[in-house]
Short mmCIF file of C-alpha atoms in Angstrom, two decimals:
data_model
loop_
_atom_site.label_atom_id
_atom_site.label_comp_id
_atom_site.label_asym_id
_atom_site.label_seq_id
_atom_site.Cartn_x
_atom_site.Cartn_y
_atom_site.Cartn_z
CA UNK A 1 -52.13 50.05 -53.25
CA UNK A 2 -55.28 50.24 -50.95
CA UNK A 3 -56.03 47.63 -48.55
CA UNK A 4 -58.88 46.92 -46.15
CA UNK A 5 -58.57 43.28 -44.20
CA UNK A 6 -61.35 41.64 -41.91
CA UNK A 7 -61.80 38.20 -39.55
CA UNK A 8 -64.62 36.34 -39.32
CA UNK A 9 -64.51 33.56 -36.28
CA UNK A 10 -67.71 30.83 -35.73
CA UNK A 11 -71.12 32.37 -36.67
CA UNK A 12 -69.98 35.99 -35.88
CA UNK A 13 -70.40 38.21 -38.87
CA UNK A 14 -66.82 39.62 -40.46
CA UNK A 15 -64.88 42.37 -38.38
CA UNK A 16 -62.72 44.67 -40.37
CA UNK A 17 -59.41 44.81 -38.79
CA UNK A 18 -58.70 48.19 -40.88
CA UNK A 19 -60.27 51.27 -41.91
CA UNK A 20 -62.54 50.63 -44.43
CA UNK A 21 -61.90 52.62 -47.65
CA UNK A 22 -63.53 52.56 -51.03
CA UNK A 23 -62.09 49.74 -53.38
CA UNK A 24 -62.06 49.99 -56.96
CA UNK A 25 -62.11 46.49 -58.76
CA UNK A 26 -60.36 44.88 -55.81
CA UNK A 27 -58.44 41.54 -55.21
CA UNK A 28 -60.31 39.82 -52.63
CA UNK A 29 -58.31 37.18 -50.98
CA UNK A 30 -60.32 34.99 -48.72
CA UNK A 31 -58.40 32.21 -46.65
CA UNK A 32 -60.11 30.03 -44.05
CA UNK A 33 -60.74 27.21 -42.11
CA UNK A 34 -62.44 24.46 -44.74
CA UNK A 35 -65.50 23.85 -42.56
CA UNK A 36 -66.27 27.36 -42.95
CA UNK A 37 -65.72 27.84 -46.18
CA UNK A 38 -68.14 25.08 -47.25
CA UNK A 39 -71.01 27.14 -45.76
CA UNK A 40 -73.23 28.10 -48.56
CA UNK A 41 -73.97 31.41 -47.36
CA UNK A 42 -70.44 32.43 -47.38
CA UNK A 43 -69.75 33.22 -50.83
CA UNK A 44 -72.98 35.77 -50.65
CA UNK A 45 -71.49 37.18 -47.65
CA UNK A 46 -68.37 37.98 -49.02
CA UNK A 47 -69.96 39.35 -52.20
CA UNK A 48 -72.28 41.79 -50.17
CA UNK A 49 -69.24 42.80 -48.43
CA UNK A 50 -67.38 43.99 -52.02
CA UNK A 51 -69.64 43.80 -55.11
CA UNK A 52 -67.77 44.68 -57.27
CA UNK A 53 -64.44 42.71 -55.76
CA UNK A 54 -62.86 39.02 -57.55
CA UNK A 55 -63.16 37.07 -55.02
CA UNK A 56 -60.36 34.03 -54.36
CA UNK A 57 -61.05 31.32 -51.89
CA UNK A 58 -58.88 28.76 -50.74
CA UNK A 59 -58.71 26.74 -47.73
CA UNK A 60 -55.99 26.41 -45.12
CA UNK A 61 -54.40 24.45 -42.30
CA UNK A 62 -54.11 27.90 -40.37
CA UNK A 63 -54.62 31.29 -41.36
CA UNK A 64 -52.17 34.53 -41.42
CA UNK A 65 -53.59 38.07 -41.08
CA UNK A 66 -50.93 40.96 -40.26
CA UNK A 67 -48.82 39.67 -37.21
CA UNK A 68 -51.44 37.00 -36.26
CA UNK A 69 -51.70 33.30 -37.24
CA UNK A 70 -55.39 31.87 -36.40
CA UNK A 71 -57.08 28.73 -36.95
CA UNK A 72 -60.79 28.11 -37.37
CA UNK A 73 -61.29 31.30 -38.73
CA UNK A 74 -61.46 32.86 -42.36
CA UNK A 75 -59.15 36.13 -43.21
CA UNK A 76 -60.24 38.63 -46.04
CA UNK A 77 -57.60 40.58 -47.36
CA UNK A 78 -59.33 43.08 -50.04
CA UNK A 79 -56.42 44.66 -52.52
CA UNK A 80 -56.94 47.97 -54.91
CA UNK A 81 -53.94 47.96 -57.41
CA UNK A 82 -53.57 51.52 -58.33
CA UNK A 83 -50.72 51.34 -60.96
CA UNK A 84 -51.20 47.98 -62.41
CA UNK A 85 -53.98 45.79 -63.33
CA UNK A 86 -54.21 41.75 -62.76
CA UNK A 87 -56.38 38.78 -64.66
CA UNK A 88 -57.61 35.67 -62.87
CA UNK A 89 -58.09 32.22 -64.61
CA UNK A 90 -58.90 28.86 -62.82
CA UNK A 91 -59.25 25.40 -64.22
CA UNK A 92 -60.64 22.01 -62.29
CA UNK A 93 -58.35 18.50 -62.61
CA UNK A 94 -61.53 16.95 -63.66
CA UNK A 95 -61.68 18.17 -66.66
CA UNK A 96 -58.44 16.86 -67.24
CA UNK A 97 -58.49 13.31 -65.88
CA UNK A 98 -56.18 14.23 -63.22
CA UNK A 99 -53.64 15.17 -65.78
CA UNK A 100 -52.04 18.16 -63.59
CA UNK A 101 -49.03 19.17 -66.10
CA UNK A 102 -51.94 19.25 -68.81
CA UNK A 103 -53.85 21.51 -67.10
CA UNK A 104 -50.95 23.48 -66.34
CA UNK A 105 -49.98 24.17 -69.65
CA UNK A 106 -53.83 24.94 -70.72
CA UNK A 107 -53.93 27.39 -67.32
CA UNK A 108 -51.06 29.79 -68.03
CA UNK A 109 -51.70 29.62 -71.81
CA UNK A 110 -54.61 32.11 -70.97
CA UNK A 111 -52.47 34.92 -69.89
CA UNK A 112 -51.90 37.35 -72.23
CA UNK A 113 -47.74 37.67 -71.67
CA UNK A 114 -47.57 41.59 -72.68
CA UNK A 115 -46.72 43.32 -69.17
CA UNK A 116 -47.58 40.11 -67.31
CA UNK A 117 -44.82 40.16 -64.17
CA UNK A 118 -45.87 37.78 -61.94
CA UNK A 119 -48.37 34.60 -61.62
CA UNK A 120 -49.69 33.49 -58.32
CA UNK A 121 -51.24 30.04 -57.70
CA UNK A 122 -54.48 29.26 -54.76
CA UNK A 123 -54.64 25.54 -55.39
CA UNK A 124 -56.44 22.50 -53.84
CA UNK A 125 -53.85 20.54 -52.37
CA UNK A 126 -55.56 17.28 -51.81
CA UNK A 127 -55.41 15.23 -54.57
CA UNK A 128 -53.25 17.79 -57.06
CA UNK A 129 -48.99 16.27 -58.10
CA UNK A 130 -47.57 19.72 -57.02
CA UNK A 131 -44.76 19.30 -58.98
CA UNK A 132 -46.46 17.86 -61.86
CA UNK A 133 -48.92 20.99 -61.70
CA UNK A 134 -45.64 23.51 -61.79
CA UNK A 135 -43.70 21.68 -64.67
CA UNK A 136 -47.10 22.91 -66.90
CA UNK A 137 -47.12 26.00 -65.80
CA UNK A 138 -43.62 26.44 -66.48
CA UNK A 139 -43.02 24.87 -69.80
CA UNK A 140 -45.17 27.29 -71.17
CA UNK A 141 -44.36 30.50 -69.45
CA UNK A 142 -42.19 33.16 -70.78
CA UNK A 143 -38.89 33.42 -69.59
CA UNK A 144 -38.86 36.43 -66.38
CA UNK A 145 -42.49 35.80 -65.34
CA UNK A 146 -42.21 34.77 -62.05
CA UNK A 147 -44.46 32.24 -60.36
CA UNK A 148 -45.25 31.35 -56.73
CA UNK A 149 -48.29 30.08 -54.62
CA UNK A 150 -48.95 27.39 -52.32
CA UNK A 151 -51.51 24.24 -52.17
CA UNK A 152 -54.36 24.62 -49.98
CA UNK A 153 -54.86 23.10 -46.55
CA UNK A 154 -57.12 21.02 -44.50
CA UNK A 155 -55.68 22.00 -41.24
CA UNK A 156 -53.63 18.16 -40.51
CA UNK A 157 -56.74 15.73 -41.53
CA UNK A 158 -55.41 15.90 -45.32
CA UNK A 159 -59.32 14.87 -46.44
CA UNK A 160 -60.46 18.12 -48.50
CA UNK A 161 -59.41 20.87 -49.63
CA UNK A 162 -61.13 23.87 -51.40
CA UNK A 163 -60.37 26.98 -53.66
CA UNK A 164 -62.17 28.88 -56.14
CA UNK A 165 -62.65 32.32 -58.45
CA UNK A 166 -66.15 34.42 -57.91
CA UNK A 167 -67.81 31.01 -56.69
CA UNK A 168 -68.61 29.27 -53.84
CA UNK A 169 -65.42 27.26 -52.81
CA UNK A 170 -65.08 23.87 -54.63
CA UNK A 171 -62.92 20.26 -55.16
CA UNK A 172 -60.48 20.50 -57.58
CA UNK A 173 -60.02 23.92 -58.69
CA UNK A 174 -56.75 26.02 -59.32
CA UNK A 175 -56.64 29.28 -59.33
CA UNK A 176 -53.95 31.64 -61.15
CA UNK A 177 -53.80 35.10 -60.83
CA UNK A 178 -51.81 37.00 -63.11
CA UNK A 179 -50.31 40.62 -62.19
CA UNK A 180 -49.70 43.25 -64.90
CA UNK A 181 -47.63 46.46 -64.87
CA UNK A 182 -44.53 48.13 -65.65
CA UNK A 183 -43.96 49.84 -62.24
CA UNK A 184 -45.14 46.34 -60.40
CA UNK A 185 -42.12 45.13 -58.55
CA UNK A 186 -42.50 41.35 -57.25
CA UNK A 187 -40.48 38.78 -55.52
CA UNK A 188 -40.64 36.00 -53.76
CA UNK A 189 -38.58 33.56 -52.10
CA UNK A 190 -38.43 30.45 -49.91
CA UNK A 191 -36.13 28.72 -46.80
CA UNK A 192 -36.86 26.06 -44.24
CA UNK A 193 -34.78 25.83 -41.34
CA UNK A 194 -35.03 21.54 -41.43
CA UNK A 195 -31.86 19.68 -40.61
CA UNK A 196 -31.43 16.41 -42.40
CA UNK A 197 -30.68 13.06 -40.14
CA UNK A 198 -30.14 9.86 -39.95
CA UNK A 199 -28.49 7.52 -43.52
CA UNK A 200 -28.95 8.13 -46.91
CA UNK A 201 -31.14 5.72 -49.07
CA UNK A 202 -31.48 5.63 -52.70
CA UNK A 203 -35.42 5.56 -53.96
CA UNK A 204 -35.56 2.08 -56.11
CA UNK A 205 -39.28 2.11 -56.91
CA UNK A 206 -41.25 5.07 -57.23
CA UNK A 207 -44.42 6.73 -59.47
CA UNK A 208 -44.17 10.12 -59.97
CA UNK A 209 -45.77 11.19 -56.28
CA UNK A 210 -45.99 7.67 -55.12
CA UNK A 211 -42.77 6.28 -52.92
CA UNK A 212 -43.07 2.33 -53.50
CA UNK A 213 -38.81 1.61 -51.79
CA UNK A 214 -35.99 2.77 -50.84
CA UNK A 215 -32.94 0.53 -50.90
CA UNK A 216 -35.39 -2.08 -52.00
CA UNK A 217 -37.26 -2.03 -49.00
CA UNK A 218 -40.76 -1.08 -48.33
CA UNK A 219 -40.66 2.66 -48.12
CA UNK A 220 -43.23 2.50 -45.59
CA UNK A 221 -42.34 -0.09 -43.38
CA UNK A 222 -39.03 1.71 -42.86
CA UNK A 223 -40.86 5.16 -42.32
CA UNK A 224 -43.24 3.54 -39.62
CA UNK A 225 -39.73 1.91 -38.01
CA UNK A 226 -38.30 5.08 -37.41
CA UNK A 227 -41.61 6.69 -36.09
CA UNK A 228 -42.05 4.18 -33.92
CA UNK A 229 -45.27 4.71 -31.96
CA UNK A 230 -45.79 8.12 -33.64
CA UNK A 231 -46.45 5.85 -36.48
CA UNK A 232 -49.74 5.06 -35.03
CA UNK A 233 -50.45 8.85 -36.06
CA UNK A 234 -49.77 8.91 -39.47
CA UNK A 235 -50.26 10.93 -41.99
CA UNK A 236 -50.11 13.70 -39.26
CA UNK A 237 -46.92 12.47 -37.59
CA UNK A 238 -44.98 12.29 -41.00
CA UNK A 239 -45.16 16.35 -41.02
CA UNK A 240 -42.91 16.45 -38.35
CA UNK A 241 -40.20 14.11 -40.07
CA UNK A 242 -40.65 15.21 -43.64
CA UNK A 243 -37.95 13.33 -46.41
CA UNK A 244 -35.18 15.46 -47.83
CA UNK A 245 -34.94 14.14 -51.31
CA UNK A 246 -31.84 14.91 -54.02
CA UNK A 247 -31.82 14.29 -57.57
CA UNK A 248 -28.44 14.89 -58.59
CA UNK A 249 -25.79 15.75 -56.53
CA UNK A 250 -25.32 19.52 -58.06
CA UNK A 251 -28.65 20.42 -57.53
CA UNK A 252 -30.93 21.37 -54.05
CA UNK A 253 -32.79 18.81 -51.97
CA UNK A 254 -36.24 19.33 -52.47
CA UNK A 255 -38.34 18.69 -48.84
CA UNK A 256 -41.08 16.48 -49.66
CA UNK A 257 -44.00 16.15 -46.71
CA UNK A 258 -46.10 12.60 -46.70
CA UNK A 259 -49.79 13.97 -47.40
CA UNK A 260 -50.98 10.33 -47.07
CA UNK A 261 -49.98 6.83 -47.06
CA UNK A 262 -51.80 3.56 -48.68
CA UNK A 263 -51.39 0.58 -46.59
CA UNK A 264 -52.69 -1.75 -49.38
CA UNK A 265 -49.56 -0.84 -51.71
CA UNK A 266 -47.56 -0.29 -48.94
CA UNK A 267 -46.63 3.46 -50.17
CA UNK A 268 -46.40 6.66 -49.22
CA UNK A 269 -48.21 9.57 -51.11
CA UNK A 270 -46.14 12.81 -51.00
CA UNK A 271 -47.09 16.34 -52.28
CA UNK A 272 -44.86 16.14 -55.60
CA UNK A 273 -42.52 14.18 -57.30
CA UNK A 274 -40.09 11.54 -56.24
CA UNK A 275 -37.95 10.51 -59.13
CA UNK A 276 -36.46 7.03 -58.83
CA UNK A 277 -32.61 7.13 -58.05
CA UNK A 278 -32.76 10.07 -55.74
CA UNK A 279 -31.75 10.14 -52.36
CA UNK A 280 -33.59 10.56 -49.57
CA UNK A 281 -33.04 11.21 -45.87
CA UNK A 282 -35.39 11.94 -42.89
CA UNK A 283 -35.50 15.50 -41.88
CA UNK A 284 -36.33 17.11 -38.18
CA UNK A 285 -36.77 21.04 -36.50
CA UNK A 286 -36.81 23.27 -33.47
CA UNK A 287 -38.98 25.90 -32.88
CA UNK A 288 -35.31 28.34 -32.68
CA UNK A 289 -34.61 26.49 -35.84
CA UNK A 290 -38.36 27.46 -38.14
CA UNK A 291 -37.96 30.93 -37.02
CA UNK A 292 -34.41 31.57 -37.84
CA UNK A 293 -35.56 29.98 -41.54
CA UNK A 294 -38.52 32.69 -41.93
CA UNK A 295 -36.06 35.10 -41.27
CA UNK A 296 -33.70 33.65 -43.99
CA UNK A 297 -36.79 33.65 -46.36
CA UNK A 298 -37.53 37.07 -45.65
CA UNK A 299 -33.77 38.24 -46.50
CA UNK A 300 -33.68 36.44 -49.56
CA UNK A 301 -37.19 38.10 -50.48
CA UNK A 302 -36.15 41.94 -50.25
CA UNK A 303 -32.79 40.85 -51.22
CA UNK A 304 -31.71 43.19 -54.31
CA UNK A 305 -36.09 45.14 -54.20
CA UNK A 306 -35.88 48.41 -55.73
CA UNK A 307 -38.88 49.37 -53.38
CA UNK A 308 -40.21 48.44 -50.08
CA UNK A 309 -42.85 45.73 -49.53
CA UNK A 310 -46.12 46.76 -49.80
CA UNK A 311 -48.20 43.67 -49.34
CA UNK A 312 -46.88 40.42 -48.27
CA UNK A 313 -48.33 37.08 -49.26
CA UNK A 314 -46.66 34.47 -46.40
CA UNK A 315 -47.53 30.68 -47.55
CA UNK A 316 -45.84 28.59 -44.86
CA UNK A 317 -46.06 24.89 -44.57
CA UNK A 318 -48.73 23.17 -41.95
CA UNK A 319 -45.68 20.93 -40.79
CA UNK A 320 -44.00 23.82 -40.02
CA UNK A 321 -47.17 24.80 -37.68
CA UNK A 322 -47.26 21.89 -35.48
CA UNK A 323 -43.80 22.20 -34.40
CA UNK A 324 -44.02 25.46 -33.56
CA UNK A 325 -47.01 24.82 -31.57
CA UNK A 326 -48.14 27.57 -29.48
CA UNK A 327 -44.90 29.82 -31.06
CA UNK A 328 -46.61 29.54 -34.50
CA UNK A 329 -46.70 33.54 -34.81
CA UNK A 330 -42.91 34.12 -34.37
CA UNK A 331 -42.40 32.89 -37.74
CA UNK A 332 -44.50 35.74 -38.74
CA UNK A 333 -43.14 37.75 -36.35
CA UNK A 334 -39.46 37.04 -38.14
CA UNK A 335 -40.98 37.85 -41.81
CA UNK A 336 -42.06 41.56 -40.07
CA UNK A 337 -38.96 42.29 -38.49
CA UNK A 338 -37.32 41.90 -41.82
CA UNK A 339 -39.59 43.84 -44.27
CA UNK A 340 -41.01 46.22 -42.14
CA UNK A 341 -44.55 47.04 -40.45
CA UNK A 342 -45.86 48.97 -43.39
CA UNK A 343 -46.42 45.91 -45.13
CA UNK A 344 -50.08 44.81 -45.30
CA UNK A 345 -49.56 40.74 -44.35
CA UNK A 346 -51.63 37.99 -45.75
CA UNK A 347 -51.57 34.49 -46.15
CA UNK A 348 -52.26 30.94 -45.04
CA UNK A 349 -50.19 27.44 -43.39
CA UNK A 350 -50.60 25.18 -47.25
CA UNK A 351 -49.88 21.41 -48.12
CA UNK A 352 -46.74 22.96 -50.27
CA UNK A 353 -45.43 26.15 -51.19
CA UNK A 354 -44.45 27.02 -55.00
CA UNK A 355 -41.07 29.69 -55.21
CA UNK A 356 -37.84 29.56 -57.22
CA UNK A 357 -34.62 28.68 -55.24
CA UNK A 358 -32.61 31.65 -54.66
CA UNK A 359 -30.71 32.75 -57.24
CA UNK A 360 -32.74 30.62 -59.56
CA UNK A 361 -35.85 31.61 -62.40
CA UNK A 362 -37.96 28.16 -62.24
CA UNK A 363 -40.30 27.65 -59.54
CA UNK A 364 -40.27 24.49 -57.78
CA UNK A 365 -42.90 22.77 -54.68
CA UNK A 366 -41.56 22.85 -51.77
CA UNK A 367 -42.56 21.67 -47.91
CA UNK A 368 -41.68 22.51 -44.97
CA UNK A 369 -40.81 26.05 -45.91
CA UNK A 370 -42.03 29.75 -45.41
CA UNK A 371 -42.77 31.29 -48.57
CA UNK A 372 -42.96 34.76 -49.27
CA UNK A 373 -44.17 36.95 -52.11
CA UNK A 374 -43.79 40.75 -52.01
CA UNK A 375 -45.33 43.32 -53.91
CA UNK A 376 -45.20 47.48 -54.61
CA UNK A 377 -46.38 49.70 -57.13
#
């Protein structure tokens, strides 16, 4: 693989934070603050900058480039696969009526499956059912094609978000990109580092992402209790005391962040599904706490790799951001440490991360977590 990676911060014009080599065909990954990205001279911009490049866009609540995390900024990382080859398909949720396991279904039914190793997902993460999105995708993928991605950000004001494939960024859209090759080696893999608190109550009314009650209660009058005056702050205080919900008891608690809450129905609006009969629990972090989890991610990641990392695509969780406050690039830091500085690192802080359990095939959403996906030729 060949790489070349640049910043661009305010008006400035992009700064290329490596050499800069010739690119065949590249994968141009373009991550950035959503104010920026809705400037309509940036998709010319980026297209001067590699014209012959397939450009991704997708908006984030903070954005990753090598060590570094940076906000109000937009991070290009250009990618020339030298052994493999990769196909990228996108659809919009209004062309479905909102129907996200629909358009699932219809998104990785484009991918021819001969050689196809991986799938990756840039999607907008304000109005899209996560999980809903991911059961598509899945019930009509081939068995040992992995899948992982995250859901775009809007750094914590959760009112747009933005992605899009060779076009200026736009509302709606998904992106897919699918990676071909036998020599490709990918992984990816997941961890949080959140501690679950407080009792146990049993979800009693609840519409696929929409939390009605627990215990017969108000789900949100009892969320607001324990936040007390933070509640004044919601949705932006409920990242920092996400839910840790259980289906059964044999399988993992899924960590479900509020992306909004509707005071009319008295409900909370969370980035996938809450099935009725689960149970739920508050969940809290320390700074110590996130960054001993990115490590854990990373060590499940090159757990079992043939071949070291080559490029690294970190999607960690905006929640995950605000805790760690001014510390936010240890997590990174922790990711490094474990697959080595060759590595070229890319990424963004999401609305929800998509990656398999460990040990596990299916990909699930997640919150709260650091995400990785590694590649090599």
């Amino acid at each position: 693989m060949k790489f070349i990676q640049a910043k661009k911060e305010n008006n400035s014009a992009f700064e290329f934070t490596t050499p800069v080599l010739e690119l065949d065909n590249p994968l141009v990954l373009v991550f950035g603050n959503r104010f920026m990205l809705q400037d309509k001279n940036l998709y010319k911009e980026v297209r001067d900058l590699f014209p012959s490049g397939h450009l991704v866009f997708g908006t984030t609540s903070g954005e990753i480039l090598a060590e570094n995390v940076f906000e109000n900024s937009i991070v290009i990382t250009a990618i020339e696969f030298e052994k493999s080859n990769f196909l990228v398909k996108t659809k919009n949720v209004s062309d479905f009526d909102n129907d996200d396991e629909k358009l699932g279904k219809k998104l990785i039914a484009e991918f021819p499956t001969t050689d196809l190793r991986h799938v990756f997902i840039v999607s907008e993460g304000s109005t899209v059912n996560g999980s809903a999105l991911i059961n598509g995708l899945e019930e009509n993928k081939n068995q040992g094609i992995g899948l992982s991605g995250g859901l775009c950000g809007d750094d914590a004001r959760f009112e747009l978000t933005l992605a899009s494939y060779n076009a200026s960024p736009k509302e709606g859209e998904i992106v897919a990109i699918g990676f071909y090759g036998d020599t490709l080696e990918i992984t990816s893999a997941n961890f949080g580092g959140w501690t679950a608190f407080g009792p146990e109550r049993v979800i009693t009314k609840s519409e696929d992402n929409i939390l009605y009650e627990l215990d017969g209660k108000p789900a949100l009058d009892l969320y607001k209790k324990y936040l007390g005056d933070k509640a004044k702050e919601l949705p932006k205080s409920a990242l920092l005391y996400p839910l840790s919900v259980r289906t059964t008891e044999n399988e993992e608690p899924i960590v479900r962040t509020i992306l909004n809450i509707d005071e009319e129905r008295n409900a909370m609006i969370l980035a996938g599904d809450v099935p009725i009969g689960s149970k739920v629990q508050l969940m809290m972090s320390t700074v110590d706490d996130i960054a001993n989890g990115a490590n854990h991610a990373a060590k499940l990641a090159v757990l079992n790799r043939k071949d070291k990392a080559e490029l690294a695509l970190l999607i960690s969780c905006v929640g995950r951001k605000l805790v760690m406050d001014q510390r936010t690039e240890e997590e990174v830091e922790e990711v490094i440490s474990v697959i080595g500085e060759h590595a070229c690192i890319s990424g963004f802080y999401s609305y929800g991360e998509m990656a398999p359990f460990a040990g596990q095939e299916a990909c699930k959403l997640h919150n709260q977590t650091m995400t990785l996906t590694l590649f090599s030729e």
